[in-house]
mmCIF file of C-alpha atoms in Angstrom:
data_model
loop_
_atom_site.group_PDB
_atom_site.id
_atom_site.type_symbol
_atom_site.label_atom_id
_atom_site.label_comp_id
_atom_site.label_asym_id
_atom_site.label_seq_id
_atom_site.Cartn_x
_atom_site.Cartn_y
_atom_site.Cartn_z
ATOM 1 C CA MET A 1 46.680 -35.987 -81.945
ATOM 2 C CA LYS A 2 49.533 -37.877 -80.262
ATOM 3 C CA ALA A 3 49.365 -38.891 -76.612
ATOM 4 C CA PHE A 4 51.069 -41.251 -74.193
ATOM 5 C CA ARG A 5 48.973 -43.897 -72.473
ATOM 6 C CA ILE A 6 49.585 -46.233 -69.544
ATOM 7 C CA ARG A 7 47.571 -48.767 -67.554
ATOM 8 C CA SER A 8 47.681 -48.494 -63.764
ATOM 9 C CA GLY A 9 50.237 -50.939 -62.377
ATOM 10 C CA ALA A 10 51.753 -51.794 -65.750
ATOM 11 C CA GLY A 11 55.030 -49.974 -65.068
ATOM 12 C CA ILE A 12 56.933 -47.097 -66.634
ATOM 13 C CA GLY A 13 58.222 -49.346 -69.405
ATOM 14 C CA THR A 14 54.715 -49.691 -70.821
ATOM 15 C CA LEU A 15 54.225 -45.973 -71.513
ATOM 16 C CA ALA A 16 53.217 -46.006 -75.165
ATOM 17 C CA LEU A 17 52.798 -43.205 -77.680
ATOM 18 C CA SER A 18 49.542 -43.471 -79.606
ATOM 19 C CA GLU A 19 47.651 -41.354 -82.116
ATOM 20 C CA SER A 20 43.937 -40.622 -82.248
ATOM 21 C CA PRO A 21 41.600 -38.130 -83.956
ATOM 22 C CA SER A 22 41.045 -34.763 -82.303
ATOM 23 C CA ALA A 23 37.852 -34.672 -80.265
ATOM 24 C CA ALA A 24 34.979 -32.362 -81.172
ATOM 25 C CA LEU A 25 34.121 -29.586 -78.740
ATOM 26 C CA ALA A 26 30.933 -29.831 -76.709
ATOM 27 C CA PRO A 27 29.217 -26.704 -75.374
ATOM 28 C CA GLY A 28 31.349 -24.981 -72.734
ATOM 29 C CA GLN A 29 34.589 -26.698 -73.738
ATOM 30 C CA VAL A 30 37.878 -25.374 -75.073
ATOM 31 C CA ARG A 31 40.707 -26.982 -77.000
ATOM 32 C CA VAL A 32 44.145 -26.429 -75.494
ATOM 33 C CA LYS A 33 47.389 -26.983 -77.366
ATOM 34 C CA VAL A 34 49.604 -28.443 -74.654
ATOM 35 C CA ARG A 35 53.032 -26.857 -74.384
ATOM 36 C CA ALA A 36 54.417 -28.443 -71.198
ATOM 37 C CA VAL A 37 53.469 -31.086 -68.628
ATOM 38 C CA SER A 38 54.856 -31.317 -65.089
ATOM 39 C CA LEU A 39 55.241 -34.735 -63.463
ATOM 40 C CA ASN A 40 54.316 -35.602 -59.881
ATOM 41 C CA PHE A 41 55.069 -38.502 -57.542
ATOM 42 C CA ARG A 42 51.454 -39.494 -58.154
ATOM 43 C CA ASP A 43 52.352 -40.306 -61.762
ATOM 44 C CA LEU A 44 54.894 -42.853 -60.524
ATOM 45 C CA MET A 45 52.271 -44.324 -58.191
ATOM 46 C CA ILE A 46 49.864 -44.756 -61.095
ATOM 47 C CA ALA A 47 52.599 -46.487 -63.090
ATOM 48 C CA ASP A 48 53.340 -48.944 -60.280
ATOM 49 C CA GLY A 49 49.692 -49.451 -59.299
ATOM 50 C CA SER A 50 49.822 -47.937 -55.808
ATOM 51 C CA TYR A 51 47.551 -44.958 -56.522
ATOM 52 C CA LEU A 52 43.776 -44.813 -56.059
ATOM 53 C CA ALA A 53 42.924 -45.841 -59.615
ATOM 54 C CA ASP A 54 40.230 -48.420 -60.292
ATOM 55 C CA SER A 55 40.293 -48.647 -64.078
ATOM 56 C CA GLU A 56 41.761 -51.477 -66.124
ATOM 57 C CA ASN A 57 41.811 -49.303 -69.227
ATOM 58 C CA PRO A 58 44.938 -47.447 -70.357
ATOM 59 C CA VAL A 59 44.644 -43.708 -69.749
ATOM 60 C CA ILE A 60 46.508 -40.617 -70.807
ATOM 61 C CA PRO A 61 48.516 -39.823 -67.638
ATOM 62 C CA GLY A 62 49.451 -36.474 -66.146
ATOM 63 C CA SER A 63 47.416 -33.788 -64.408
ATOM 64 C CA ASP A 64 49.546 -30.646 -64.762
ATOM 65 C CA ALA A 65 49.664 -28.915 -68.116
ATOM 66 C CA VAL A 66 50.055 -25.434 -69.476
ATOM 67 C CA GLY A 67 49.031 -24.545 -72.978
ATOM 68 C CA GLU A 68 47.359 -22.171 -75.371
ATOM 69 C CA ILE A 69 43.661 -22.123 -76.139
ATOM 70 C CA VAL A 70 43.332 -22.735 -79.861
ATOM 71 C CA GLU A 71 39.564 -23.229 -80.151
ATOM 72 C CA VAL A 72 36.544 -22.170 -78.117
ATOM 73 C CA GLY A 73 33.404 -24.312 -78.206
ATOM 74 C CA PRO A 74 29.737 -23.293 -78.306
ATOM 75 C CA ALA A 75 28.488 -21.373 -75.266
ATOM 76 C CA ALA A 76 32.052 -21.009 -73.885
ATOM 77 C CA SER A 77 32.752 -17.407 -72.863
ATOM 78 C CA ARG A 78 35.521 -17.346 -70.218
ATOM 79 C CA TRP A 79 38.447 -17.566 -72.645
ATOM 80 C CA ARG A 80 39.653 -16.406 -76.042
ATOM 81 C CA VAL A 81 41.867 -18.080 -78.601
ATOM 82 C CA GLY A 82 45.487 -17.344 -77.655
ATOM 83 C CA ASP A 83 44.934 -17.290 -73.878
ATOM 84 C CA ARG A 84 47.519 -19.258 -71.898
ATOM 85 C CA VAL A 85 46.078 -21.467 -69.174
ATOM 86 C CA ALA A 86 46.938 -24.246 -66.733
ATOM 87 C CA THR A 87 44.765 -27.257 -65.959
ATOM 88 C CA SER A 88 42.983 -27.663 -62.647
ATOM 89 C CA PHE A 89 43.852 -31.021 -61.039
ATOM 90 C CA PHE A 90 40.172 -31.655 -60.243
ATOM 91 C CA PRO A 91 38.113 -30.540 -63.258
ATOM 92 C CA PHE A 92 34.904 -30.255 -61.197
ATOM 93 C CA TRP A 93 36.254 -28.619 -57.988
ATOM 94 C CA HIS A 94 36.002 -24.931 -58.701
ATOM 95 C CA HIS A 95 35.486 -23.320 -55.267
ATOM 96 C CA GLY A 96 34.590 -24.207 -51.694
ATOM 97 C CA VAL A 97 35.478 -27.377 -49.833
ATOM 98 C CA ALA A 98 36.275 -30.777 -51.288
ATOM 99 C CA THR A 99 33.396 -33.219 -51.738
ATOM 100 C CA PRO A 100 33.225 -36.708 -53.257
ATOM 101 C CA HIS A 101 31.336 -35.163 -56.161
ATOM 102 C CA ASN A 102 33.707 -32.339 -57.046
ATOM 103 C CA THR A 103 36.878 -34.433 -56.618
ATOM 104 C CA ARG A 104 35.743 -37.171 -59.001
ATOM 105 C CA ASP A 105 37.612 -37.916 -62.218
ATOM 106 C CA ALA A 106 40.929 -36.276 -61.357
ATOM 107 C CA LEU A 107 43.002 -35.886 -64.479
ATOM 108 C CA GLY A 108 45.374 -38.710 -65.408
ATOM 109 C CA ALA A 109 44.170 -41.508 -63.116
ATOM 110 C CA VAL A 110 40.805 -42.958 -64.164
ATOM 111 C CA ALA A 111 39.987 -40.085 -66.524
ATOM 112 C CA ASP A 112 42.352 -39.138 -69.339
ATOM 113 C CA GLY A 113 44.976 -36.588 -68.377
ATOM 114 C CA VAL A 114 47.211 -34.125 -70.162
ATOM 115 C CA LEU A 115 50.276 -35.918 -71.548
ATOM 116 C CA ALA A 116 49.125 -35.237 -75.097
ATOM 117 C CA GLU A 117 49.569 -32.736 -77.895
ATOM 118 C CA GLU A 118 46.154 -31.275 -77.147
ATOM 119 C CA ILE A 119 43.324 -31.654 -74.648
ATOM 120 C CA VAL A 120 39.632 -30.835 -74.776
ATOM 121 C CA ILE A 121 38.402 -29.633 -71.409
ATOM 122 C CA SER A 122 35.675 -27.552 -69.773
ATOM 123 C CA GLU A 123 36.361 -23.830 -69.795
ATOM 124 C CA ASP A 124 35.748 -23.954 -66.020
ATOM 125 C CA SER A 125 38.596 -26.428 -65.471
ATOM 126 C CA VAL A 126 41.532 -24.158 -66.357
ATOM 127 C CA PHE A 127 42.978 -20.953 -64.930
ATOM 128 C CA ALA A 128 45.237 -18.167 -66.193
ATOM 129 C CA VAL A 129 48.974 -18.298 -65.484
ATOM 130 C CA PRO A 130 51.367 -15.433 -64.661
ATOM 131 C CA GLU A 131 52.892 -13.757 -67.696
ATOM 132 C CA HIS A 132 56.447 -13.816 -66.326
ATOM 133 C CA LEU A 133 56.594 -17.638 -66.222
ATOM 134 C CA ASP A 134 57.750 -19.701 -69.179
ATOM 135 C CA ASP A 135 55.760 -22.800 -70.123
ATOM 136 C CA ALA A 136 57.850 -25.253 -68.096
ATOM 137 C CA GLN A 137 57.576 -23.093 -64.986
ATOM 138 C CA ALA A 138 53.844 -22.478 -65.421
ATOM 139 C CA ALA A 139 53.197 -26.215 -65.802
ATOM 140 C CA THR A 140 54.192 -26.722 -62.150
ATOM 141 C CA LEU A 141 51.297 -24.685 -60.758
ATOM 142 C CA SER A 142 48.451 -27.203 -61.053
ATOM 143 C CA CYS A 143 49.379 -29.840 -58.461
ATOM 144 C CA ALA A 144 52.578 -29.043 -56.563
ATOM 145 C CA GLY A 145 51.915 -25.306 -56.431
ATOM 146 C CA VAL A 146 48.260 -25.595 -55.467
ATOM 147 C CA THR A 147 49.021 -28.318 -52.916
ATOM 148 C CA ALA A 148 51.630 -26.145 -51.187
ATOM 149 C CA TRP A 149 49.268 -23.153 -51.272
ATOM 150 C CA ASN A 150 46.418 -25.168 -49.761
ATOM 151 C CA ALA A 151 48.637 -26.601 -47.017
ATOM 152 C CA LEU A 152 50.226 -23.290 -46.010
ATOM 153 C CA PHE A 153 47.449 -20.749 -46.347
ATOM 154 C CA VAL A 154 44.133 -22.589 -46.477
ATOM 155 C CA GLU A 155 44.509 -25.466 -44.014
ATOM 156 C CA ALA A 156 47.304 -24.153 -41.747
ATOM 157 C CA ARG A 157 46.206 -20.520 -42.201
ATOM 158 C CA LEU A 158 49.758 -19.302 -41.655
ATOM 159 C CA GLN A 159 50.517 -15.631 -41.141
ATOM 160 C CA PRO A 160 53.758 -13.638 -41.593
ATOM 161 C CA GLY A 161 56.231 -14.433 -38.825
ATOM 162 C CA GLN A 162 55.020 -17.996 -38.298
ATOM 163 C CA SER A 163 57.080 -21.048 -39.206
ATOM 164 C CA VAL A 164 56.941 -24.125 -41.416
ATOM 165 C CA LEU A 165 58.962 -27.317 -41.787
ATOM 166 C CA LEU A 166 59.422 -28.677 -45.310
ATOM 167 C CA LEU A 167 60.477 -32.290 -45.822
ATOM 168 C CA GLY A 168 62.852 -32.924 -48.708
ATOM 169 C CA THR A 169 63.466 -30.947 -51.867
ATOM 170 C CA GLY A 170 60.828 -32.343 -54.219
ATOM 171 C CA GLY A 171 58.246 -30.289 -56.044
ATOM 172 C CA VAL A 172 55.772 -29.556 -53.240
ATOM 173 C CA SER A 173 58.476 -28.799 -50.679
ATOM 174 C CA ILE A 174 60.360 -26.378 -52.929
ATOM 175 C CA TRP A 175 57.118 -24.710 -53.957
ATOM 176 C CA GLY A 176 56.281 -24.456 -50.245
ATOM 177 C CA LEU A 177 59.671 -22.890 -49.539
ATOM 178 C CA GLN A 178 59.234 -20.248 -52.227
ATOM 179 C CA LEU A 179 55.679 -19.378 -51.210
ATOM 180 C CA ALA A 180 56.565 -19.284 -47.519
ATOM 181 C CA LYS A 181 59.550 -17.018 -48.139
ATOM 182 C CA ALA A 182 57.421 -14.574 -50.147
ATOM 183 C CA ALA A 183 54.778 -14.583 -47.381
ATOM 184 C CA GLY A 184 57.257 -13.737 -44.616
ATOM 185 C CA LEU A 185 57.393 -17.145 -42.935
ATOM 186 C CA GLU A 186 60.324 -18.775 -41.154
ATOM 187 C CA THR A 187 61.315 -21.916 -43.056
ATOM 188 C CA ILE A 188 63.216 -25.062 -42.105
ATOM 189 C CA ILE A 189 63.905 -27.660 -44.786
ATOM 190 C CA THR A 190 65.393 -31.159 -44.659
ATOM 191 C CA SER A 191 67.379 -33.254 -47.130
ATOM 192 C CA SER A 192 69.990 -35.995 -47.159
ATOM 193 C CA SER A 193 72.114 -33.906 -49.544
ATOM 194 C CA ASP A 194 74.202 -30.965 -48.356
ATOM 195 C CA ASP A 195 74.345 -29.707 -51.936
ATOM 196 C CA LYS A 196 70.548 -29.582 -52.104
ATOM 197 C CA LEU A 197 70.425 -27.861 -48.724
ATOM 198 C CA GLU A 198 72.791 -25.196 -50.029
ATOM 199 C CA ARG A 199 70.459 -24.648 -52.966
ATOM 200 C CA ALA A 200 67.550 -24.360 -50.535
ATOM 201 C CA LYS A 201 69.465 -21.690 -48.596
ATOM 202 C CA ALA A 202 69.945 -19.776 -51.832
ATOM 203 C CA LEU A 203 66.158 -19.833 -52.270
ATOM 204 C CA GLY A 204 65.746 -18.280 -48.830
ATOM 205 C CA ALA A 205 65.469 -21.169 -46.369
ATOM 206 C CA SER A 206 65.899 -19.846 -42.832
ATOM 207 C CA ALA A 207 67.542 -23.082 -41.640
ATOM 208 C CA THR A 208 68.400 -26.524 -43.009
ATOM 209 C CA ILE A 209 68.786 -30.025 -41.559
ATOM 210 C CA ASN A 210 70.557 -33.009 -43.102
ATOM 211 C CA TYR A 211 68.454 -35.927 -41.907
ATOM 212 C CA ARG A 212 71.287 -38.389 -42.492
ATOM 213 C CA THR A 213 73.528 -36.431 -40.155
ATOM 214 C CA HIS A 214 70.623 -35.819 -37.757
ATOM 215 C CA PRO A 215 68.315 -38.873 -37.914
ATOM 216 C CA GLN A 216 66.321 -37.473 -34.971
ATOM 217 C CA TRP A 217 65.655 -34.360 -36.990
ATOM 218 C CA GLN A 218 62.562 -33.446 -35.008
ATOM 219 C CA ASP A 219 64.889 -32.602 -32.111
ATOM 220 C CA GLU A 220 66.897 -30.326 -34.405
ATOM 221 C CA VAL A 221 63.699 -28.576 -35.461
ATOM 222 C CA ARG A 222 62.888 -27.855 -31.833
ATOM 223 C CA LYS A 223 66.401 -26.572 -31.183
ATOM 224 C CA LEU A 224 66.193 -24.258 -34.171
ATOM 225 C CA SER A 225 62.809 -22.972 -33.011
ATOM 226 C CA GLY A 226 63.889 -22.310 -29.441
ATOM 227 C CA GLY A 227 62.186 -25.452 -28.143
ATOM 228 C CA ARG A 228 58.781 -24.430 -29.457
ATOM 229 C CA GLY A 229 58.457 -26.346 -32.715
ATOM 230 C CA VAL A 230 57.003 -25.098 -36.001
ATOM 231 C CA ASP A 231 53.494 -23.877 -36.727
ATOM 232 C CA ALA A 232 53.070 -26.208 -39.702
ATOM 233 C CA VAL A 233 54.731 -29.208 -41.315
ATOM 234 C CA LEU A 234 54.342 -30.158 -44.974
ATOM 235 C CA GLU A 235 54.417 -33.919 -44.440
ATOM 236 C CA VAL A 236 55.295 -35.796 -47.628
ATOM 237 C CA GLY A 237 57.226 -38.742 -46.197
ATOM 238 C CA GLY A 238 54.527 -41.044 -44.844
ATOM 239 C CA LYS A 239 55.181 -43.885 -42.456
ATOM 240 C CA GLY A 240 58.867 -43.083 -42.056
ATOM 241 C CA THR A 241 58.347 -39.476 -41.006
ATOM 242 C CA LEU A 242 54.847 -38.889 -39.622
ATOM 243 C CA GLN A 243 55.574 -39.257 -35.907
ATOM 244 C CA ARG A 244 58.678 -37.092 -36.208
ATOM 245 C CA SER A 245 56.636 -34.445 -38.028
ATOM 246 C CA ILE A 246 54.083 -34.479 -35.215
ATOM 247 C CA ASP A 247 56.858 -34.116 -32.643
ATOM 248 C CA ALA A 248 58.389 -31.235 -34.629
ATOM 249 C CA ALA A 249 55.140 -29.247 -34.604
ATOM 250 C CA ALA A 250 54.418 -26.592 -32.002
ATOM 251 C CA MET A 251 51.389 -26.676 -29.754
ATOM 252 C CA ASN A 252 48.321 -25.948 -31.901
ATOM 253 C CA GLY A 253 50.403 -26.690 -34.999
ATOM 254 C CA THR A 254 49.147 -28.285 -38.215
ATOM 255 C CA ILE A 255 50.676 -31.339 -39.864
ATOM 256 C CA ALA A 256 49.541 -31.188 -43.491
ATOM 257 C CA ILE A 257 49.494 -34.757 -44.814
ATOM 258 C CA ILE A 258 50.400 -34.507 -48.493
ATOM 259 C CA GLY A 259 52.114 -37.702 -49.571
ATOM 260 C CA GLY A 260 53.755 -40.951 -48.622
ATOM 261 C CA VAL A 261 57.135 -41.316 -50.282
ATOM 262 C CA SER A 262 58.020 -44.043 -47.760
ATOM 263 C CA GLY A 263 54.524 -45.558 -47.866
ATOM 264 C CA PHE A 264 51.188 -44.788 -46.265
ATOM 265 C CA ALA A 265 51.187 -47.379 -43.491
ATOM 266 C CA GLY A 266 52.602 -46.758 -40.022
ATOM 267 C CA GLU A 267 51.574 -45.749 -36.529
ATOM 268 C CA PHE A 268 51.683 -42.594 -34.488
ATOM 269 C CA ASN A 269 51.059 -41.777 -30.863
ATOM 270 C CA PRO A 270 47.667 -40.037 -30.468
ATOM 271 C CA ILE A 271 48.791 -38.595 -27.118
ATOM 272 C CA SER A 272 51.299 -36.431 -28.963
ATOM 273 C CA LEU A 273 48.392 -34.883 -30.843
ATOM 274 C CA ILE A 274 46.050 -34.559 -27.884
ATOM 275 C CA THR A 275 48.484 -33.023 -25.413
ATOM 276 C CA GLY A 276 49.803 -30.644 -28.064
ATOM 277 C CA ALA A 277 46.367 -29.749 -29.441
ATOM 278 C CA LYS A 278 47.881 -30.503 -32.837
ATOM 279 C CA ARG A 279 45.957 -31.177 -36.015
ATOM 280 C CA LEU A 280 46.510 -33.661 -38.831
ATOM 281 C CA SER A 281 45.038 -32.291 -42.049
ATOM 282 C CA GLY A 282 44.778 -34.251 -45.291
ATOM 283 C CA ILE A 283 45.671 -32.157 -48.338
ATOM 284 C CA PHE A 284 43.960 -33.350 -51.535
ATOM 285 C CA VAL A 285 45.610 -30.852 -53.893
ATOM 286 C CA GLY A 286 43.035 -28.031 -54.170
ATOM 287 C CA SER A 287 40.354 -26.247 -56.164
ATOM 288 C CA ARG A 288 40.545 -24.110 -59.282
ATOM 289 C CA GLY A 289 39.935 -21.114 -57.040
ATOM 290 C CA MET A 290 43.089 -21.963 -55.075
ATOM 291 C CA GLY A 291 44.936 -22.163 -58.384
ATOM 292 C CA GLU A 292 43.700 -18.685 -59.246
ATOM 293 C CA ASP A 293 44.779 -17.333 -55.840
ATOM 294 C CA LEU A 294 48.177 -18.983 -56.227
ATOM 295 C CA SER A 295 48.611 -17.589 -59.727
ATOM 296 C CA ARG A 296 47.874 -14.029 -58.562
ATOM 297 C CA PHE A 297 50.290 -14.369 -55.619
ATOM 298 C CA VAL A 298 53.024 -15.731 -57.873
ATOM 299 C CA GLY A 299 52.437 -12.936 -60.364
ATOM 300 C CA VAL A 300 52.563 -10.137 -57.801
ATOM 301 C CA ASN A 301 55.662 -11.529 -56.077
ATOM 302 C CA LYS A 302 57.363 -12.589 -59.328
ATOM 303 C CA ILE A 303 58.062 -16.057 -57.946
ATOM 304 C CA VAL A 304 59.841 -18.340 -60.412
ATOM 305 C CA PRO A 305 59.172 -22.041 -59.682
ATOM 306 C CA VAL A 306 62.222 -24.294 -59.667
ATOM 307 C CA VAL A 307 62.361 -26.617 -62.663
ATOM 308 C CA ASP A 308 65.114 -29.196 -62.296
ATOM 309 C CA ARG A 309 65.070 -30.635 -65.809
ATOM 310 C CA VAL A 310 62.990 -30.474 -68.985
ATOM 311 C CA PHE A 311 62.575 -33.536 -71.236
ATOM 312 C CA ASP A 312 61.215 -33.622 -74.782
ATOM 313 C CA PHE A 313 57.850 -35.289 -75.405
ATOM 314 C CA GLU A 314 59.457 -38.374 -76.954
ATOM 315 C CA GLN A 315 61.625 -38.724 -73.826
ATOM 316 C CA THR A 316 58.623 -39.187 -71.512
ATOM 317 C CA PRO A 317 59.718 -42.625 -70.185
ATOM 318 C CA ALA A 318 63.154 -41.166 -69.368
ATOM 319 C CA ALA A 319 61.469 -38.279 -67.529
ATOM 320 C CA TYR A 320 59.546 -40.779 -65.404
ATOM 321 C CA GLU A 321 62.741 -42.696 -64.631
ATOM 322 C CA TYR A 322 64.551 -39.502 -63.660
ATOM 323 C CA LEU A 323 61.732 -38.522 -61.299
ATOM 324 C CA LYS A 324 61.824 -42.020 -59.810
ATOM 325 C CA SER A 325 65.588 -41.689 -59.143
ATOM 326 C CA GLY A 326 64.960 -38.900 -56.642
ATOM 327 C CA ALA A 327 67.876 -36.883 -58.005
ATOM 328 C CA HIS A 328 65.696 -33.872 -58.813
ATOM 329 C CA PHE A 329 65.514 -30.570 -56.944
ATOM 330 C CA GLY A 330 62.158 -29.010 -57.727
ATOM 331 C CA LYS A 331 60.065 -30.170 -60.671
ATOM 332 C CA VAL A 332 60.573 -32.465 -63.648
ATOM 333 C CA VAL A 333 58.809 -31.205 -66.780
ATOM 334 C CA ILE A 334 58.074 -32.597 -70.244
ATOM 335 C CA ARG A 335 58.092 -30.168 -73.173
ATOM 336 C CA VAL A 336 55.248 -31.156 -75.485
ATOM 337 C CA ALA A 337 55.402 -28.273 -77.976
ATOM 338 C CA ARG A 338 57.558 -25.204 -78.486
#
């Protein structure tokens, strides 16, 4: 079984392909032949050492895989050989709220992940994917899709007719745009690229803002919303955008804190939260149950996730570099098997 490995902080250039024997199945486990793996900004953070990883040992990176079950272990009954499944980001968080216990050992950080020809995993740590998606598209469900779902419909509890601001055109934001559009939400999206904003319009964005042209983009959000602001913001920018996201939110709005592309430090004015009765909500991906809800919604609405580019397995370092460049619109995927 071939797999890539990396040590936290060692850099993209140290991604190394290794080979090891296939693991035996314990009771309740399944063997999944990996067909595609989707990369996340988190994978870059692990490579540069800025993610919450505390292991010195090289690990198999990646959390988001889709594949085919090729073997079912003793006492495993949820799946059959031939079923197509996606991995759950947190193998032990199945339902309910996040706890320190059920969010331990997230795939691809301290525990081995999915950037391999096959994985052995608990039958409770995968979920079925919609039939209309190809492998590359289905591989984007686990982290970016579930994160957007959690932010929009679990934490912000948005309803048709409400509004959301999406920052940038990376994986979570484009997933958020597609889900929001299908759910009947008003959507505003930002980018520094007019070309990317045109693509966002084609996906159904209600309005767009070029944040280079409008550096005070929170004011543009308020103009576009009739002075009210939006009901939710999917905040992925970090220290460079947080206060603006708070200012762009309507009274009683939710700012879903998802990532920190510009870093996680920075200050904000608590008065802007208090006087607006606004809520900051940390989004730590989501549970397997959220993945199942997302998968059903995607299947019913025939949503097709946006995949920017697919790299072959041997091109994994190049895929990382392309993600790091920020040139992508949607998700970057690695094809492991055909």
